[in-house]
Amino acid sequence: MIPSFFIAHGAPLLALENNSYTQFLHQLGQELPRPQAIVLFSAHWESPAQMVSEVEEYETIHDFGGFPEELFRMNYPANGYPELAKEIENIFSHHGISYHMDATRGLDHGAWVVLKLLYPNADIPVVSMSVNPALSPQEQYKIGKALTSLREKDVMVIGSGGLVHNLSILRMDKDDDKVEEWVLEFDEWLKQTVNNWDTETLFDYQNQAPHASKAVPPFGKEHFIPLFYAMGAADNKQTARLLHNSYRYRNLSHSIWQFG
């Protein structure tokens, strides 16, 4: 059974950069069992109802500004997988999960930057999924859990976001090895809680995690919650492994978690 993953997509510039994080993602894509398809929950597709993409061939969405022109010329021409989207539709109907199908939306940078680093040839079909920050963590986990059976068919479930992601306090002028202490304290709490699969505590992170309001501000929790979708997809084998953790700009985390 193929694992599920939480993968930080960082800043869009990752698609152009050659650093320890991009190198790790390149290597990870080569070492993992090759999936038949990928189901990806992106922090940059927010919707009040669960959206399931049934696009046949994706356009590349450049949903950002102020970056080098080369980044806007990049494309990731992944194919969709309408048959798998239909299977997800049936799964959600069976589990009483409300959803809508989408036949038009392309891949946002939360999706294609991660996919391009993992599988640069765009030769694995993708079903793109939205996230809903208004749901409780329990409900987000339940949506991921409903997809557990897909992993038995070599479908990889990815949640793409950022576990410490607060754009208002990034130090873009300080791209060095220094990390603010509060970030390390939050991440240590998160590491212990996720490794123990202590979902009761994890779901109450806003009250129990140190510095939660800085790490996951109200205007940025859409980047944190893909963790719950990805963990839910591995509920049948509750094991977690932190594969990579590094930082940019003093407080932006690049975390990769493997589940199941």
GROMACS .gro file of C-alpha atoms in nm:
model
  260
    1MET     CA    1   0.000   0.000   0.000
    2ILE     CA    2   0.149   0.332  -0.105
    3PRO     CA    3   0.189   0.595   0.172
    4SER     CA    4   0.019   0.932   0.189
    5PHE     CA    5   0.217   1.253   0.234
    6PHE     CA    6   0.210   1.607   0.360
    7ILE     CA    7   0.448   1.816   0.149
    8ALA     CA    8   0.525   2.184   0.196
    9HIS     CA    9   0.514   2.378  -0.131
   10GLY     CA   10   0.700   2.681   0.007
   11ALA     CA   11   0.734   2.985  -0.218
   12PRO     CA   12   0.675   2.943  -0.594
   13LEU     CA   13   1.047   3.009  -0.648
   14LEU     CA   14   1.112   2.649  -0.546
   15ALA     CA   15   1.019   2.551  -0.900
   16LEU     CA   16   1.333   2.734  -1.019
   17GLU     CA   17   1.571   2.670  -0.732
   18ASN     CA   18   1.834   2.407  -0.669
   19ASN     CA   19   1.873   2.369  -0.294
   20SER     CA   20   1.860   2.101  -0.027
   21TYR     CA   21   1.480   2.093  -0.025
   22THR     CA   22   1.430   2.074  -0.401
   23GLN     CA   23   1.705   1.812  -0.421
   24PHE     CA   24   1.531   1.607  -0.152
   25LEU     CA   25   1.200   1.619  -0.339
   26HIS     CA   26   1.369   1.517  -0.666
   27GLN     CA   27   1.532   1.222  -0.490
   28LEU     CA   28   1.210   1.126  -0.310
   29GLY     CA   29   1.023   1.106  -0.640
   30GLN     CA   30   1.287   0.864  -0.771
   31GLU     CA   31   1.292   0.645  -0.460
   32LEU     CA   32   0.920   0.608  -0.390
   33PRO     CA   33   0.715   0.331  -0.548
   34ARG     CA   34   0.572   0.482  -0.864
   35PRO     CA   35   0.204   0.568  -0.808
   36GLN     CA   36  -0.064   0.491  -1.063
   37ALA     CA   37  -0.221   0.830  -0.988
   38ILE     CA   38  -0.202   1.117  -0.740
   39VAL     CA   39  -0.487   1.274  -0.544
   40LEU     CA   40  -0.368   1.613  -0.422
   41PHE     CA   41  -0.531   1.850  -0.172
   42SER     CA   42  -0.393   2.201  -0.232
   43ALA     CA   43  -0.398   2.487   0.017
   44HIS     CA   44  -0.452   2.719  -0.277
   45TRP     CA   45  -0.786   2.570  -0.375
   46GLU     CA   46  -1.027   2.676  -0.103
   47SER     CA   47  -1.393   2.594  -0.135
   48PRO     CA   48  -1.690   2.574   0.106
   49ALA     CA   49  -1.781   2.241  -0.055
   50GLN     CA   50  -1.538   1.961  -0.130
   51MET     CA   51  -1.435   1.993  -0.494
   52VAL     CA   52  -1.313   1.698  -0.699
   53SER     CA   53  -1.146   1.769  -1.033
   54GLU     CA   54  -1.255   1.568  -1.335
   55VAL     CA   55  -1.037   1.765  -1.577
   56GLU     CA   56  -0.885   1.557  -1.857
   57GLU     CA   57  -0.577   1.774  -1.912
   58TYR     CA   58  -0.475   2.050  -1.674
   59GLU     CA   59  -0.372   2.403  -1.752
   60THR     CA   60  -0.103   2.553  -1.530
   61ILE     CA   61  -0.227   2.834  -1.305
   62HIS     CA   62   0.030   3.102  -1.221
   63ASP     CA   63  -0.150   3.228  -0.912
   64PHE     CA   64   0.119   3.463  -0.783
   65GLY     CA   65   0.290   3.790  -0.867
   66GLY     CA   66   0.623   3.966  -0.840
   67PHE     CA   67   0.839   3.671  -0.941
   68PRO     CA   68   1.080   3.622  -1.234
   69GLU     CA   69   0.925   3.592  -1.579
   70GLU     CA   70   1.077   3.246  -1.614
   71LEU     CA   71   0.840   3.123  -1.345
   72PHE     CA   72   0.537   3.243  -1.542
   73ARG     CA   73   0.657   3.054  -1.846
   74MET     CA   74   0.673   2.725  -1.661
   75ASN     CA   75   0.405   2.468  -1.732
   76TYR     CA   76   0.316   2.133  -1.585
   77PRO     CA   77   0.092   1.960  -1.841
   78ALA     CA   78  -0.041   1.682  -1.621
   79ASN     CA   79  -0.333   1.470  -1.729
   80GLY     CA   80  -0.638   1.431  -1.513
   81TYR     CA   81  -0.803   1.099  -1.434
   82PRO     CA   82  -1.181   1.125  -1.480
   83GLU     CA   83  -1.230   0.755  -1.399
   84LEU     CA   84  -1.060   0.799  -1.063
   85ALA     CA   85  -1.259   1.117  -1.001
   86LYS     CA   86  -1.575   0.912  -1.057
   87GLU     CA   87  -1.452   0.655  -0.806
   88ILE     CA   88  -1.391   0.932  -0.552
   89GLU     CA   89  -1.740   1.060  -0.622
   90ASN     CA   90  -1.880   0.717  -0.536
   91ILE     CA   91  -1.668   0.693  -0.222
   92PHE     CA   92  -1.786   1.031  -0.097
   93SER     CA   93  -2.148   0.943  -0.170
   94HIS     CA   94  -2.109   0.620   0.026
   95HIS     CA   95  -1.959   0.803   0.324
   96GLY     CA   96  -2.210   1.088   0.320
   97ILE     CA   97  -1.949   1.350   0.230
   98SER     CA   98  -2.083   1.648   0.036
   99TYR     CA   99  -1.889   1.729  -0.280
  100HIS     CA  100  -1.903   1.891  -0.624
  101MET     CA  101  -1.724   1.793  -0.942
  102ASP     CA  102  -1.513   2.048  -1.132
  103ALA     CA  103  -1.429   2.016  -1.501
  104THR     CA  104  -1.246   2.343  -1.568
  105ARG     CA  105  -0.990   2.440  -1.303
  106GLY     CA  106  -0.619   2.398  -1.369
  107LEU     CA  107  -0.341   2.317  -1.124
  108ASP     CA  108  -0.246   2.599  -0.888
  109HIS     CA  109   0.112   2.642  -0.768
  110GLY     CA  110   0.037   2.454  -0.448
  111ALA     CA  111  -0.012   2.152  -0.671
  112TRP     CA  112   0.218   2.190  -0.969
  113VAL     CA  113   0.529   2.312  -0.786
  114VAL     CA  114   0.526   2.001  -0.565
  115LEU     CA  115   0.442   1.770  -0.855
  116LYS     CA  116   0.707   1.919  -1.081
  117LEU     CA  117   0.974   1.859  -0.817
  118LEU     CA  118   0.860   1.503  -0.751
  119TYR     CA  119   0.770   1.395  -1.103
  120PRO     CA  120   0.912   1.648  -1.351
  121ASN     CA  121   0.791   1.460  -1.659
  122ALA     CA  122   0.423   1.518  -1.569
  123ASP     CA  123   0.355   1.156  -1.660
  124ILE     CA  124   0.137   1.057  -1.363
  125PRO     CA  125  -0.235   1.144  -1.378
  126VAL     CA  126  -0.368   1.375  -1.108
  127VAL     CA  127  -0.700   1.441  -0.939
  128SER     CA  128  -0.690   1.784  -0.778
  129MET     CA  129  -0.890   1.842  -0.458
  130SER     CA  130  -0.993   2.154  -0.267
  131VAL     CA  131  -0.963   2.220   0.106
  132ASN     CA  132  -1.212   2.386   0.336
  133PRO     CA  133  -1.069   2.582   0.633
  134ALA     CA  134  -1.419   2.625   0.776
  135LEU     CA  135  -1.449   2.255   0.851
  136SER     CA  136  -1.327   2.113   1.180
  137PRO     CA  137  -1.003   1.913   1.176
  138GLN     CA  138  -1.214   1.604   1.249
  139GLU     CA  139  -1.417   1.663   0.932
  140GLN     CA  140  -1.104   1.725   0.724
  141TYR     CA  141  -0.951   1.404   0.858
  142LYS     CA  142  -1.273   1.217   0.775
  143ILE     CA  143  -1.251   1.326   0.411
  144GLY     CA  144  -0.898   1.193   0.387
  145LYS     CA  145  -0.994   0.874   0.570
  146ALA     CA  146  -1.263   0.802   0.312
  147LEU     CA  147  -0.989   0.775   0.049
  148THR     CA  148  -0.783   0.514   0.235
  149SER     CA  149  -0.887   0.236  -0.001
  150LEU     CA  150  -0.734   0.420  -0.297
  151ARG     CA  151  -0.389   0.365  -0.152
  152GLU     CA  152  -0.438  -0.010  -0.198
  153LYS     CA  153  -0.459   0.067  -0.570
  154ASP     CA  154  -0.127   0.255  -0.569
  155VAL     CA  155  -0.291   0.597  -0.561
  156MET     CA  156  -0.082   0.848  -0.369
  157VAL     CA  157  -0.267   1.103  -0.154
  158ILE     CA  158  -0.079   1.430  -0.097
  159GLY     CA  159  -0.170   1.727   0.118
  160SER     CA  160   0.022   2.033  -0.003
  161GLY     CA  161   0.059   2.335   0.223
  162GLY     CA  162   0.288   2.469   0.495
  163LEU     CA  163   0.294   2.382   0.865
  164VAL     CA  164   0.454   2.710   0.974
  165HIS     CA  165   0.326   2.960   0.722
  166ASN     CA  166   0.271   3.323   0.819
  167LEU     CA  167   0.338   3.555   0.529
  168SER     CA  168   0.305   3.866   0.743
  169ILE     CA  169   0.623   3.792   0.939
  170LEU     CA  170   0.844   3.626   0.676
  171ARG     CA  171   1.194   3.773   0.652
  172MET     CA  172   1.245   3.751   0.276
  173ASP     CA  173   1.561   3.959   0.324
  174LYS     CA  174   1.706   3.695   0.560
  175ASP     CA  175   1.750   3.378   0.359
  176ASP     CA  176   2.007   3.218   0.587
  177ASP     CA  177   2.033   2.926   0.828
  178LYS     CA  178   1.883   3.105   1.126
  179VAL     CA  179   1.540   3.001   1.257
  180GLU     CA  180   1.331   3.187   1.511
  181GLU     CA  181   1.299   3.001   1.841
  182TRP     CA  182   0.921   2.999   1.850
  183VAL     CA  183   0.914   2.811   1.519
  184LEU     CA  184   1.129   2.533   1.661
  185GLU     CA  185   0.908   2.510   1.971
  186PHE     CA  186   0.593   2.479   1.760
  187ASP     CA  187   0.750   2.222   1.530
  188GLU     CA  188   0.877   2.012   1.821
  189TRP     CA  189   0.525   2.000   1.967
  190LEU     CA  190   0.388   1.907   1.625
  191LYS     CA  191   0.649   1.636   1.571
  192GLN     CA  192   0.570   1.466   1.901
  193THR     CA  193   0.195   1.492   1.853
  194VAL     CA  194   0.194   1.360   1.496
  195ASN     CA  195   0.444   1.081   1.570
  196ASN     CA  196   0.216   0.962   1.852
  197TRP     CA  197  -0.086   0.991   1.620
  198ASP     CA  198  -0.252   1.185   1.901
  199THR     CA  199  -0.533   1.325   1.692
  200GLU     CA  200  -0.732   1.444   1.993
  201THR     CA  201  -0.449   1.680   2.088
  202LEU     CA  202  -0.357   1.761   1.729
  203PHE     CA  203  -0.711   1.863   1.637
  204ASP     CA  204  -0.701   2.110   1.927
  205TYR     CA  205  -0.369   2.259   1.808
  206GLN     CA  206  -0.503   2.616   1.825
  207ASN     CA  207  -0.534   2.584   2.203
  208GLN     CA  208  -0.258   2.337   2.284
  209ALA     CA  209   0.033   2.406   2.049
  210PRO     CA  210   0.287   2.669   2.159
  211HIS     CA  211   0.281   2.979   1.937
  212ALA     CA  212  -0.008   2.835   1.734
  213SER     CA  213  -0.148   3.176   1.647
  214LYS     CA  214   0.183   3.277   1.487
  215ALA     CA  215   0.255   2.948   1.314
  216VAL     CA  216  -0.102   2.901   1.189
  217PRO     CA  217  -0.267   3.245   1.178
  218PRO     CA  218  -0.642   3.262   1.108
  219PHE     CA  219  -0.572   3.396   0.760
  220GLY     CA  220  -0.328   3.113   0.686
  221LYS     CA  221  -0.469   2.793   0.830
  222GLU     CA  222  -0.559   2.668   0.481
  223HIS     CA  223  -0.188   2.582   0.457
  224PHE     CA  224  -0.190   2.379   0.779
  225ILE     CA  225  -0.504   2.172   0.725
  226PRO     CA  226  -0.381   1.960   0.431
  227LEU     CA  227  -0.201   1.771   0.710
  228PHE     CA  228  -0.537   1.638   0.832
  229TYR     CA  229  -0.647   1.518   0.488
  230ALA     CA  230  -0.315   1.339   0.438
  231MET     CA  231  -0.317   1.178   0.784
  232GLY     CA  232  -0.677   1.068   0.741
  233ALA     CA  233  -0.581   0.880   0.426
  234ALA     CA  234  -0.349   0.664   0.639
  235ASP     CA  235  -0.591   0.606   0.927
  236ASN     CA  236  -0.582   0.230   0.872
  237LYS     CA  237  -0.208   0.227   0.950
  238GLN     CA  238  -0.142   0.508   1.193
  239THR     CA  239   0.231   0.554   1.148
  240ALA     CA  240   0.406   0.883   1.079
  241ARG     CA  241   0.759   0.963   0.972
  242LEU     CA  242   0.912   1.308   0.930
  243LEU     CA  243   1.123   1.273   0.618
  244HIS     CA  244   1.251   1.629   0.593
  245ASN     CA  245   1.229   1.953   0.786
  246SER     CA  246   1.411   2.274   0.697
  247TYR     CA  247   1.339   2.647   0.697
  248ARG     CA  248   1.364   2.959   0.483
  249TYR     CA  249   1.328   3.328   0.564
  250ARG     CA  250   1.365   3.264   0.941
  251ASN     CA  251   1.018   3.110   0.990
  252LEU     CA  252   0.883   2.936   0.677
  253SER     CA  253   0.893   2.560   0.722
  254HIS     CA  254   0.961   2.301   0.454
  255SER     CA  255   0.824   1.980   0.601
  256ILE     CA  256   0.761   1.643   0.443
  257TRP     CA  257   0.564   1.386   0.641
  258GLN     CA  258   0.500   1.028   0.530
  259PHE     CA  259   0.196   0.845   0.666
  260GLY     CA  260   0.111   0.476   0.657
   0.00000   0.00000   0.00000
